[in-house]
Short mmCIF file of C-alpha atoms (C1' of nucleotides) in Angstrom, two decimals:
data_model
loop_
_atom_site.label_atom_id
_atom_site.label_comp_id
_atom_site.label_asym_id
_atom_site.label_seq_id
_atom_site.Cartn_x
_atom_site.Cartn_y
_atom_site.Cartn_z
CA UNK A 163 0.00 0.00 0.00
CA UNK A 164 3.21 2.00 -0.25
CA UNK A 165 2.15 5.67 -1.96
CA UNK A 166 5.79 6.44 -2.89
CA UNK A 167 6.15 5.92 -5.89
CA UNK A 168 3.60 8.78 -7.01
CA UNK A 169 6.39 10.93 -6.23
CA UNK A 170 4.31 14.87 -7.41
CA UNK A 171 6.98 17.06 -5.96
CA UNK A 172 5.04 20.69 -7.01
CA UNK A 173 2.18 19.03 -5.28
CA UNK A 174 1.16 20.58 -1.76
CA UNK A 175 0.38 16.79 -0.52
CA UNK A 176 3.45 14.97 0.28
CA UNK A 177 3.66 11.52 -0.16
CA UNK A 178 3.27 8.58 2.56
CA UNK A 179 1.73 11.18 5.08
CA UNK A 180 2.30 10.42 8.51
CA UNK A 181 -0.29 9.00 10.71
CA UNK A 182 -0.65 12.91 12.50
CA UNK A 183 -0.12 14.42 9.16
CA UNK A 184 -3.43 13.03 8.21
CA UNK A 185 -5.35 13.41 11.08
CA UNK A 186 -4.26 16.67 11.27
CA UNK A 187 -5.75 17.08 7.70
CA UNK A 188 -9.17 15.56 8.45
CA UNK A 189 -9.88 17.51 11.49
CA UNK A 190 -8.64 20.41 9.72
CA UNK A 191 -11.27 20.28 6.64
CA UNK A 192 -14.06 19.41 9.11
CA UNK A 193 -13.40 22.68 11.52
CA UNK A 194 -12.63 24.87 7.83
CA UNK A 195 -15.95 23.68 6.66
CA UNK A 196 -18.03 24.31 9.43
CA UNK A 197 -16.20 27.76 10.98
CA UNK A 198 -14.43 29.08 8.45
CA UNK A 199 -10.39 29.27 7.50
CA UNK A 200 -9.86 32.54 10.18
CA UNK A 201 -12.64 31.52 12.94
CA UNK A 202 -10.64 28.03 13.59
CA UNK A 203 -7.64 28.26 15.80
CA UNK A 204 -4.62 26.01 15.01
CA UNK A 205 -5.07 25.08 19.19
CA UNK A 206 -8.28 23.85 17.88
CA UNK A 207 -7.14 21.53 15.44
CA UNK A 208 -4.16 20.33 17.06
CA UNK A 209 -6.63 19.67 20.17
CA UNK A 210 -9.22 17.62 18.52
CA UNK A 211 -6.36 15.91 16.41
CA UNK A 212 -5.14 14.50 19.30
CA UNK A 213 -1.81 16.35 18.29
CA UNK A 214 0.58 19.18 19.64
CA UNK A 215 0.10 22.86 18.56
CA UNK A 216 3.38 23.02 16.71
CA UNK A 217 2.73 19.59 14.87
CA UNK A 218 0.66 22.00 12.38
CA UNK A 219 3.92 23.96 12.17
CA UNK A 220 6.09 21.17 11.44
CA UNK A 221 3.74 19.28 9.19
CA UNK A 222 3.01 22.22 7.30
CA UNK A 223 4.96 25.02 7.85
CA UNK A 224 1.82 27.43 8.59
CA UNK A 225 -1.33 27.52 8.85
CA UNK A 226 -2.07 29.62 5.44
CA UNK A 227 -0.01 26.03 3.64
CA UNK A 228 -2.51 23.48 6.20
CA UNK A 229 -5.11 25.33 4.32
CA UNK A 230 -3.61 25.21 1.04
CA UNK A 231 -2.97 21.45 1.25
CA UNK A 232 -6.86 20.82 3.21
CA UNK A 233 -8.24 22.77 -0.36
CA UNK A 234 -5.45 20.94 -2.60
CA UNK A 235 -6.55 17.50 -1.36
CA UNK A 236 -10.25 18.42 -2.13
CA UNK A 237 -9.92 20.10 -5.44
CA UNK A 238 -7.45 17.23 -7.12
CA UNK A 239 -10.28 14.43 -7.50
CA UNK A 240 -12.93 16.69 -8.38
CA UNK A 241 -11.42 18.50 -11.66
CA UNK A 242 -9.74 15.27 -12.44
CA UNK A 243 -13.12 13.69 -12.44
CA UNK A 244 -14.49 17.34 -14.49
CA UNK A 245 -12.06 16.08 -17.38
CA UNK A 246 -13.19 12.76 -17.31
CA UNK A 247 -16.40 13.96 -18.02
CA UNK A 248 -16.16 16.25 -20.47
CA UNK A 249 -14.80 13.61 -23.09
CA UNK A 250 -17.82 12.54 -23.98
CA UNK A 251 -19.56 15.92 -23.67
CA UNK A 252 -20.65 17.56 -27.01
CA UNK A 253 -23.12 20.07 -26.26
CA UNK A 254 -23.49 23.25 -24.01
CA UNK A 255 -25.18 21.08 -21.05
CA UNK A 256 -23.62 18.29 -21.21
CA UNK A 257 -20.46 20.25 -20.92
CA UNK A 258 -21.78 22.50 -17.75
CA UNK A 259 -22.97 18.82 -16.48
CA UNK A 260 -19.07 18.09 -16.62
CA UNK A 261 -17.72 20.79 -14.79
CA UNK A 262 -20.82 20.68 -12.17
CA UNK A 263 -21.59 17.20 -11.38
CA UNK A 264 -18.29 15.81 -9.75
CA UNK A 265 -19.13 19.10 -7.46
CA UNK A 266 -22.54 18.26 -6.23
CA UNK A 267 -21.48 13.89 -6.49
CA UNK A 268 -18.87 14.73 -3.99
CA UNK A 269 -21.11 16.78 -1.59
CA UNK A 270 -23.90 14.06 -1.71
CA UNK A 271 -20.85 11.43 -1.21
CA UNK A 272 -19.95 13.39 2.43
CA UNK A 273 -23.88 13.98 2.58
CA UNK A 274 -23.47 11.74 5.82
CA UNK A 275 -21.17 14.00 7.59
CA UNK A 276 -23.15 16.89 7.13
CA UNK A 277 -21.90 17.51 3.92
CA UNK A 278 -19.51 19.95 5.03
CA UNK A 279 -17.65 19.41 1.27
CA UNK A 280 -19.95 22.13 0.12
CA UNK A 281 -19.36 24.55 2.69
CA UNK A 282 -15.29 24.11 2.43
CA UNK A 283 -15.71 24.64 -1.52
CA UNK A 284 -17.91 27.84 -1.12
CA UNK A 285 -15.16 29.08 0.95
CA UNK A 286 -12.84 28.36 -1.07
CA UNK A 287 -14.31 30.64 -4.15
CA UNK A 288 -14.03 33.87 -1.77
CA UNK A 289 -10.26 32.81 -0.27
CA UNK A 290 -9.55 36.12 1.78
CA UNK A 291 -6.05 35.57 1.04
CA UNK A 292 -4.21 36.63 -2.22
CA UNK A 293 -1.38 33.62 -1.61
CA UNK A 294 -4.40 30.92 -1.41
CA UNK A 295 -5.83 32.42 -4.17
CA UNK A 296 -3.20 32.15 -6.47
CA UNK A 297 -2.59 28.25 -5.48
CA UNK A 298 -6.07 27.59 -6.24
CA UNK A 299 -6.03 29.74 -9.67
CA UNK A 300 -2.87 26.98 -10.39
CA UNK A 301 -5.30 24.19 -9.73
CA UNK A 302 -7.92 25.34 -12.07
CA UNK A 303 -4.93 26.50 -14.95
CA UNK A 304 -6.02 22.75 -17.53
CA UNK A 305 -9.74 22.79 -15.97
CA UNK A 306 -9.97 26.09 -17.53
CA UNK A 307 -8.29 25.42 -20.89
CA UNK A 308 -10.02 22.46 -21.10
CA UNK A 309 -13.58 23.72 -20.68
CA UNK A 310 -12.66 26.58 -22.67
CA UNK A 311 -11.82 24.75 -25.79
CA UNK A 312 -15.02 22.43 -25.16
CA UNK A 313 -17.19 25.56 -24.93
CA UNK A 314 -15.39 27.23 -27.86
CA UNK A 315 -16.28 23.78 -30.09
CA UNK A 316 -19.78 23.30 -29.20
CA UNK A 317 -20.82 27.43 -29.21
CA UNK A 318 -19.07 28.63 -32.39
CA UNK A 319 -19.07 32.06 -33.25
CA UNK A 320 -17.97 33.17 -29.92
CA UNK A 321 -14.87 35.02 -29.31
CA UNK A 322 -12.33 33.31 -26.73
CA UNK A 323 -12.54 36.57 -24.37
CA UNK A 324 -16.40 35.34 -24.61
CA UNK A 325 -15.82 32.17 -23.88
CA UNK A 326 -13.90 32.91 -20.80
CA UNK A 327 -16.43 35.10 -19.23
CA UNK A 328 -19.10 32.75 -19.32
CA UNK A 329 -17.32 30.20 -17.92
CA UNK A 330 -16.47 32.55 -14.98
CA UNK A 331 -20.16 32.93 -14.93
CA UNK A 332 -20.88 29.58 -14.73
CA UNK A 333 -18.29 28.41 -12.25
CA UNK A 334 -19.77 31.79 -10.03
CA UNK A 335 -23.26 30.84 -10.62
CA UNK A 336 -22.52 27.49 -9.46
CA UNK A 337 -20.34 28.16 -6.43
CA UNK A 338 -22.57 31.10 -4.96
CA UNK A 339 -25.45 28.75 -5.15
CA UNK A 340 -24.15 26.37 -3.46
CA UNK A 341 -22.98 28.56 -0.75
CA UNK A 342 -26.21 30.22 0.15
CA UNK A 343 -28.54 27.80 -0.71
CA UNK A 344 -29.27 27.30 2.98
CA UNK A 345 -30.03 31.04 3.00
CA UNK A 346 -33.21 30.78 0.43
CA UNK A 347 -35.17 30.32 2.79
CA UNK A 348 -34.30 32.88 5.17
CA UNK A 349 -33.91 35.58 3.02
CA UNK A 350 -37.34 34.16 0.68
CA UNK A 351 -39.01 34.63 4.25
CA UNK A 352 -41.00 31.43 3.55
CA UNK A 353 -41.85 31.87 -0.10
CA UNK A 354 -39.46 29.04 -1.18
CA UNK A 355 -37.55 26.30 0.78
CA UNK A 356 -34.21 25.34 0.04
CA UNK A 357 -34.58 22.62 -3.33
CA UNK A 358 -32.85 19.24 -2.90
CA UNK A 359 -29.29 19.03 -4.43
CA UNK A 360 -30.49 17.16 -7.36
CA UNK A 361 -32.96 19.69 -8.29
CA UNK A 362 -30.70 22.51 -7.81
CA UNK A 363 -28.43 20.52 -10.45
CA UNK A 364 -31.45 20.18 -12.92
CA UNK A 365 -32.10 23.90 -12.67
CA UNK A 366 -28.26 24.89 -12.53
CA UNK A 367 -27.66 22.53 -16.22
CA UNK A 368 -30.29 24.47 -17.37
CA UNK A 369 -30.19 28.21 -16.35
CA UNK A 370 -26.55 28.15 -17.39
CA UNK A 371 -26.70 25.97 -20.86
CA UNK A 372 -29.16 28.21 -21.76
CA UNK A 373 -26.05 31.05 -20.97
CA UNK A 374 -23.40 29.37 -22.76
CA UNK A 375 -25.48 28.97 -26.05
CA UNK A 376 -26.99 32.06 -26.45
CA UNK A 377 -26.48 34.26 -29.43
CA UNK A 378 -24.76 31.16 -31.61
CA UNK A 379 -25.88 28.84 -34.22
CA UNK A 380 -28.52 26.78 -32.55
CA UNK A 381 -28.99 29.12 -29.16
CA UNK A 382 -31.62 32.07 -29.18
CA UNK A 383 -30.79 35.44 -29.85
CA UNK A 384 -33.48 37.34 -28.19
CA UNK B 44 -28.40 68.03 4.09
CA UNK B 45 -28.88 67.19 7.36
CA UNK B 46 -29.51 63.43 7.60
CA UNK B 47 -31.30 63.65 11.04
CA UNK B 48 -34.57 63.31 10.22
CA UNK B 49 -33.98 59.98 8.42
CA UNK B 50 -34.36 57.77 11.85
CA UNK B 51 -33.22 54.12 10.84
CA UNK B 52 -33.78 52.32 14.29
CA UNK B 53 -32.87 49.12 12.70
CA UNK B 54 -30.15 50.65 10.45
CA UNK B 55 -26.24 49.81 11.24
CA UNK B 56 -25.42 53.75 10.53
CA UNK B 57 -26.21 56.17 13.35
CA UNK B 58 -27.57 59.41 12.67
CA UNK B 59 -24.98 62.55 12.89
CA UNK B 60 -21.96 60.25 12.39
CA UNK B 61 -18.88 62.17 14.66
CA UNK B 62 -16.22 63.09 12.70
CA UNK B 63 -14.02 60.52 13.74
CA UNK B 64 -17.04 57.66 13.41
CA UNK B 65 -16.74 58.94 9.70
CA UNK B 66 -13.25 58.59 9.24
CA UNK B 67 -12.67 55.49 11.02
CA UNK B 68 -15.81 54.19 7.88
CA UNK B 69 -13.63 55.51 5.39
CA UNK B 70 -9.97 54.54 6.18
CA UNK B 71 -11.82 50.86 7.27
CA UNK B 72 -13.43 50.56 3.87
CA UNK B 73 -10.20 50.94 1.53
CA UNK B 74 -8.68 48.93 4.04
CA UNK B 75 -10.74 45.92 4.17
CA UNK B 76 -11.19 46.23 0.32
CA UNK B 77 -7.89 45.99 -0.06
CA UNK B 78 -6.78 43.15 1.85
CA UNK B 79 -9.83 41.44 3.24
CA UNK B 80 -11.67 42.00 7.20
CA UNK B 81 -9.65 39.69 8.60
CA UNK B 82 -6.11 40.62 7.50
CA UNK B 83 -7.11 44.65 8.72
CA UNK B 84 -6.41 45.00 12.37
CA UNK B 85 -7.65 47.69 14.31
CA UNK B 86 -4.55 48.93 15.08
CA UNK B 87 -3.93 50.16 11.58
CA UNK B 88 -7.39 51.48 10.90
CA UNK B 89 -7.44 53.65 14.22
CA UNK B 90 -3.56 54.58 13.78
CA UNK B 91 -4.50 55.57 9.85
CA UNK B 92 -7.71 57.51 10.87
CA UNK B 93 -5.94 59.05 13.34
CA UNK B 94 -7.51 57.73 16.31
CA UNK B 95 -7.23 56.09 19.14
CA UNK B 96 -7.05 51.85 19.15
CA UNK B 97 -10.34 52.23 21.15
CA UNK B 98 -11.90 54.25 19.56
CA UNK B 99 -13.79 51.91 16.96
CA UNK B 100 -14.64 49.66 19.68
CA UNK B 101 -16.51 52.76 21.40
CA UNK B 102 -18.31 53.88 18.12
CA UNK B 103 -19.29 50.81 16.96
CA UNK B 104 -18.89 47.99 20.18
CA UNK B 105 -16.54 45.58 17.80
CA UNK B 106 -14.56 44.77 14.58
CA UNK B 107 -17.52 42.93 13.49
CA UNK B 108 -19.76 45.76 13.81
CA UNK B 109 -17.80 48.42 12.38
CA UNK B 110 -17.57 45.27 9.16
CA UNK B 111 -21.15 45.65 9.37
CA UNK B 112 -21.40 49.05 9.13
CA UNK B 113 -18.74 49.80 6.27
CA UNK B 114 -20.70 47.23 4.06
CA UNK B 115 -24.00 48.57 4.58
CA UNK B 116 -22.98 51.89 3.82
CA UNK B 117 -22.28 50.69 0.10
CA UNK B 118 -25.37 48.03 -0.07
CA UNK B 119 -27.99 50.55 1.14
CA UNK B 120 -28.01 53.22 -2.12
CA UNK B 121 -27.45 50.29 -4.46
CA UNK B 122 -30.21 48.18 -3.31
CA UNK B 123 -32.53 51.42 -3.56
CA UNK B 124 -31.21 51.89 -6.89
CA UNK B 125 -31.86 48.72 -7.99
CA UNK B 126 -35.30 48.68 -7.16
CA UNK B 127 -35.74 52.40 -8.77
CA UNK B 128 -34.15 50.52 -11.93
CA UNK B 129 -37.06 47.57 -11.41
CA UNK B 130 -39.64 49.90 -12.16
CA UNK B 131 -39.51 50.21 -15.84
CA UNK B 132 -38.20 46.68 -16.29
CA UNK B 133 -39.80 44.16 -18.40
CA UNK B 134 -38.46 41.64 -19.93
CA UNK B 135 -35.49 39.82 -18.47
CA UNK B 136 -32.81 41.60 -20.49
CA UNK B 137 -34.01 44.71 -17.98
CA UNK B 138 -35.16 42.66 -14.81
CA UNK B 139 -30.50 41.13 -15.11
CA UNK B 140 -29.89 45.05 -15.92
CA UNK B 141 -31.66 46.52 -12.96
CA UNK B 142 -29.66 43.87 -10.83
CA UNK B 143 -25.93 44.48 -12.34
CA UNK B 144 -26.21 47.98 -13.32
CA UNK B 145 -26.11 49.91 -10.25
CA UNK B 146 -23.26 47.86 -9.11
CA UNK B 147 -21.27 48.08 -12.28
CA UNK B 148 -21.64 52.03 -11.91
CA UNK B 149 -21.01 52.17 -8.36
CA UNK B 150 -17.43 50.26 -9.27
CA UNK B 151 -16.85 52.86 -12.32
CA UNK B 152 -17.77 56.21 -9.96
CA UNK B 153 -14.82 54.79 -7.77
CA UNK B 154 -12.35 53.46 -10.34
CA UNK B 155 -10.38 56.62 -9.77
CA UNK B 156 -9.53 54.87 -5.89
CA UNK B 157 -8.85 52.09 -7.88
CA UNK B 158 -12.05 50.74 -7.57
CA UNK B 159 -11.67 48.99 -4.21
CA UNK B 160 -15.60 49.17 -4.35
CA UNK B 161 -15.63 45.90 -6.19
CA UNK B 162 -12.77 43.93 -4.23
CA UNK B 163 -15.52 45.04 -0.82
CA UNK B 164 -18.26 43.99 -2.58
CA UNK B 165 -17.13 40.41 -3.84
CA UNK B 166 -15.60 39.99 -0.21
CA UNK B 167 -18.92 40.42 1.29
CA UNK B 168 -20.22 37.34 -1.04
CA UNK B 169 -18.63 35.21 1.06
CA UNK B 170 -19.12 36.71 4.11
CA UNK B 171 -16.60 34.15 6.55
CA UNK B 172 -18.70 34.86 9.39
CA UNK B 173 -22.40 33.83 10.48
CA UNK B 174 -23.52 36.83 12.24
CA UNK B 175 -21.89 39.04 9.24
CA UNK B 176 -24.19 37.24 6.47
CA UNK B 177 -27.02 37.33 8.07
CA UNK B 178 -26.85 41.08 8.61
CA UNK B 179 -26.22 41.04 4.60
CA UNK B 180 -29.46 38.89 4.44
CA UNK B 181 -31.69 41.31 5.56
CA UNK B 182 -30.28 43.72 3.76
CA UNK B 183 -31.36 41.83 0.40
CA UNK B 184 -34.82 40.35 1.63
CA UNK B 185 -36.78 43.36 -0.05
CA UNK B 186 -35.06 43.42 -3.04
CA UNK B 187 -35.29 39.38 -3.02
CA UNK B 188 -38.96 40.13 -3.06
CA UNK B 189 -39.36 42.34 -5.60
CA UNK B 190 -36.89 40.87 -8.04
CA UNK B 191 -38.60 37.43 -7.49
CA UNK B 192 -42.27 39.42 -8.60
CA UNK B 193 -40.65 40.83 -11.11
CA UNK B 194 -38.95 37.30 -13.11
CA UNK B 195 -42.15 35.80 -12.34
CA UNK B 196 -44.20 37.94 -14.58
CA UNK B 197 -41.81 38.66 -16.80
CA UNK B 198 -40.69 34.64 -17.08
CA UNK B 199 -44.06 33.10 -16.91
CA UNK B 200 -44.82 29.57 -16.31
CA UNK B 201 -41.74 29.21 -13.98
CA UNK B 202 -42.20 28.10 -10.23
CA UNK B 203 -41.70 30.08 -7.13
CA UNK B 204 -38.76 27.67 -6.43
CA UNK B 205 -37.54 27.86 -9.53
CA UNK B 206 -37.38 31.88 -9.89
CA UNK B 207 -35.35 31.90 -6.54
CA UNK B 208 -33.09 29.66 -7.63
CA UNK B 209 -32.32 32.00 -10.50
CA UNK B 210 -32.06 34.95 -9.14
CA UNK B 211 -29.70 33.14 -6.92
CA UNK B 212 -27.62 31.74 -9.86
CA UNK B 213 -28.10 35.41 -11.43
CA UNK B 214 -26.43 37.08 -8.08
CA UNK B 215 -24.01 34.61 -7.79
CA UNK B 216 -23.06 35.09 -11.60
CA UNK B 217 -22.34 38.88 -11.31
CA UNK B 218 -20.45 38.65 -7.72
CA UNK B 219 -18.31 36.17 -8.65
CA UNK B 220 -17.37 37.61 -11.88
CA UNK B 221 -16.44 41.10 -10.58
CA UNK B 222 -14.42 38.91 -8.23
CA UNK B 223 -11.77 36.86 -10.39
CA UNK B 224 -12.32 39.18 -13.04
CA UNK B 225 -8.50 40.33 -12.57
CA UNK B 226 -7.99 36.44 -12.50
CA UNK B 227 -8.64 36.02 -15.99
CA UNK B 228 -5.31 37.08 -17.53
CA UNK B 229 -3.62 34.35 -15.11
CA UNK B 230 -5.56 31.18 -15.29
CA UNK B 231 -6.21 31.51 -18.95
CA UNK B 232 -2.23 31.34 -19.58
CA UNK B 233 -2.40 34.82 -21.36
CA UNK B 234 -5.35 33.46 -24.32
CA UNK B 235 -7.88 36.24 -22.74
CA UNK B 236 -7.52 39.34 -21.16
CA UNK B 237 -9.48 40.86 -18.40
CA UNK B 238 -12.15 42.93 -20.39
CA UNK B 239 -13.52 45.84 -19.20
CA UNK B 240 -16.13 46.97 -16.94
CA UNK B 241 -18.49 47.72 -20.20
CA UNK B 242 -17.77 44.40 -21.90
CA UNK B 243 -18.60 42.52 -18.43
CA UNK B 244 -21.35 44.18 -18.17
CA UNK B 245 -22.83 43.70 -21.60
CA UNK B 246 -22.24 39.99 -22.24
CA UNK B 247 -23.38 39.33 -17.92
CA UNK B 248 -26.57 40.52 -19.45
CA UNK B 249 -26.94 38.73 -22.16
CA UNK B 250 -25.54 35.51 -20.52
CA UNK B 251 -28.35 36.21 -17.75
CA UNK B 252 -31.15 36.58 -19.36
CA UNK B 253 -31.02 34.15 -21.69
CA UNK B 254 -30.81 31.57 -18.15
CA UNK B 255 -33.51 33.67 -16.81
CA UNK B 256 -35.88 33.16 -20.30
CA UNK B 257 -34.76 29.45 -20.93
CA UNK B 258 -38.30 27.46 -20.78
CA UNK B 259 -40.56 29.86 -21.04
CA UNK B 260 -42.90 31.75 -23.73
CA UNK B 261 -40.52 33.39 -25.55
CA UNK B 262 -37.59 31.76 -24.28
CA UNK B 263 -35.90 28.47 -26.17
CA UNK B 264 -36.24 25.34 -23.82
CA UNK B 265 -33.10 23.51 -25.65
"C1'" DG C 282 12.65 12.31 11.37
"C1'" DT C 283 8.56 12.90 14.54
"C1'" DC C 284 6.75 15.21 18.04
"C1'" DT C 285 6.47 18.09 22.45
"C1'" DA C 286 7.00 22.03 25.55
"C1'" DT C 287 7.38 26.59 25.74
"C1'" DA C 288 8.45 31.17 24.77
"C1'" DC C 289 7.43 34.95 21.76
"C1'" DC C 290 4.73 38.95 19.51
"C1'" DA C 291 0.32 40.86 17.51
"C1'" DC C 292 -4.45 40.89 17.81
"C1'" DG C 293 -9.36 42.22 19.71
"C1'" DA C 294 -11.59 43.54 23.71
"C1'" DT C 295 -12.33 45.77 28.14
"C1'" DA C 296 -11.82 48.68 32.42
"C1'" DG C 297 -10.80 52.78 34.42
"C1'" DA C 298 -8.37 57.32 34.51
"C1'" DC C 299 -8.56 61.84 32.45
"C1'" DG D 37 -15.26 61.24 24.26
"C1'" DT D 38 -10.76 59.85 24.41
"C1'" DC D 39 -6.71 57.61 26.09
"C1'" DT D 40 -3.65 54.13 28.73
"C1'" DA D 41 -3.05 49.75 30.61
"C1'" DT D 42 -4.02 45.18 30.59
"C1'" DC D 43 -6.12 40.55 29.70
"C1'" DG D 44 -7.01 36.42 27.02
"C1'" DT D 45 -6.17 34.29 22.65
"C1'" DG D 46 -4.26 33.91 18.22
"C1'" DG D 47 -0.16 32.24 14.85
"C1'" DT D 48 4.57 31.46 14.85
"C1'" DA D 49 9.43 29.97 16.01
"C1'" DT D 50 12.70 27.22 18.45
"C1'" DA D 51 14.98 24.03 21.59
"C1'" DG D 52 15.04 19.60 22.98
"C1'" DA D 53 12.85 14.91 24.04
"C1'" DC D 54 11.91 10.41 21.86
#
DNA sequence: GTCTATACCACGATAGAC
DNA sequence: GTCTATCGTGGTATAGAC
């Protein structure tokens, strides 16, 4: 069961993590999730983890690169699994079904713990911090390019500075909704509960296909 | 111009704002746009305003207050713009306009400060902290209203569920956009450049309303 | 190497003097 | 209304135990 010979040295995950390393990591994405990156103290972590408060330090060198790696370790599967998907994908919503689906699979996989996945992720889009930014920008670089050529094949007629943008407005469209969809209700004041994840994905493929296509060969102009 | 006679009980902003209340707003706002709420310390608000460390927690009882305050200062005139803008909307093209376009202005009026308007804005999206959102919540819940009136008769045939959901994808769209718009030159690799505040603007609405429209009357169902 | 104990320094908040 | 002093807690750095 030996992990060595992976061997990804630009990757924020090292290999054959010790027994606190990991630990470290899952109590880490669980406090993220639920408080926040700031609100959680490192004596927090190191607490439940069972682990002393400069094992974070050691481990990880700070606590902006625990969060980096806790985001890293998240992020990996799910846009590997986005270009997996988007193979097969020909048209506009099969192609936003690509890049949303290994989202909302993932949160209904950790459904059972709350599904905290969704909150970490929605945190993840506002990252306070310019340094965590730019490592998750990094992570997105072939998603991007990808998606981008995908979109560019099955909307001609748009420009690539097109392209881009509604991309950014699908991945923003996605991510915000996700992040206050437990707020619908609150903020509806009772006119509308908060949908179940698989009709928000229904309504999400749909609302933002309709985006991607518009103004090209078979989309509507209006 | 006195203000006085405006009496917001429930408003975050006193009436007759001291001097000093005013300047600590100021100095807190370009501060916090600039490098996020939590990365601002007191110390160098009160130090840059010219006041004492203490001082913000008398004016405003905590950090998280005067956060509140600074951010509904900007929400406040371009919510009520947005719903002046409602009025005369109606079709979805001018429902997505009357939602974007006071914010895209508000960004442009202060592009000479280097439009730090946006960065606050887009941080307040993800508000990290419970008691923050929910203060942002109530700002929204009559615009919520009225926006969700206004898709439904413009967008008929479309559910009360369905309308929040994308107004929610709408909102999330535009905020998250203005946010990694400067992120667009990096994780494309140099194939797009970030376009300007026009060009956002014009192809958000069109991206927008064409999700809005999808499966309706006049709208293509794909 | 892995981990612990402990000592920093900066932060937000508060009390009390002026 | 404003300032000084101080408290508890935060992230970080280091020395040394295993």
């Amino acid at each position: 069961m030996s992990r060595c010979g992976v061997s990804s040295p630009d990757s924020v995950i090292e290999e054959a993590p010790a027994a606190t390393k990991r630990r470290l990591l899952d109590v880490a994405e669980r406090l993220f999730a639920d408080q926040g990156f700031d609100s959680v103290s490192l004596r927090a972590i190191t607490a439940e983890a069972g682990a002393n408060l400069a094992a974070v330090n050691y481990h990880f060198g700070s606590k902006e690169s625990l969060i980096a790696a806790v985001i890293a370790r998240q992020v990996e599967p799910i846009n590997r699994r986005r270009l997996e998907l988007l193979e097969g994908a020909v048209d506009a919503r099969e192609i936003v079904a690509a890049f949303v689906d290994p989202v909302l699979q993932e949160a209904e996989r950790s459904g059972a713990d709350g599904g905290h996945f969704l909150k970490l992720m929605s945190r993840c889009t506002a990252a306070r911090d310019e340094k965590v930014s730019a490592l998750i920008a990094v992570q997105f670089r072939e998603v991007v390019r990808r998606f981008v050529m995908a979109i560019g094949d099955a909307c001609p007629g748009l420009s690539a500075e097109v392209v881009h943008l509604r991309l950014l407005f699908t991945a923003g469209a996605m991510a915000q909704s996700l992040f206050h969809l437990d707020k619908l209700a609150m903020v509806s004041e009772g006119r509308c509960e908060a949908p179940g994840l698989d009709t928000l994905r229904d309504e999400m493929v749909t609302f933002l296909a309709a985006g991607l296509e518009t103004g090209t060969r078979d989309g509507d102009v209006k």
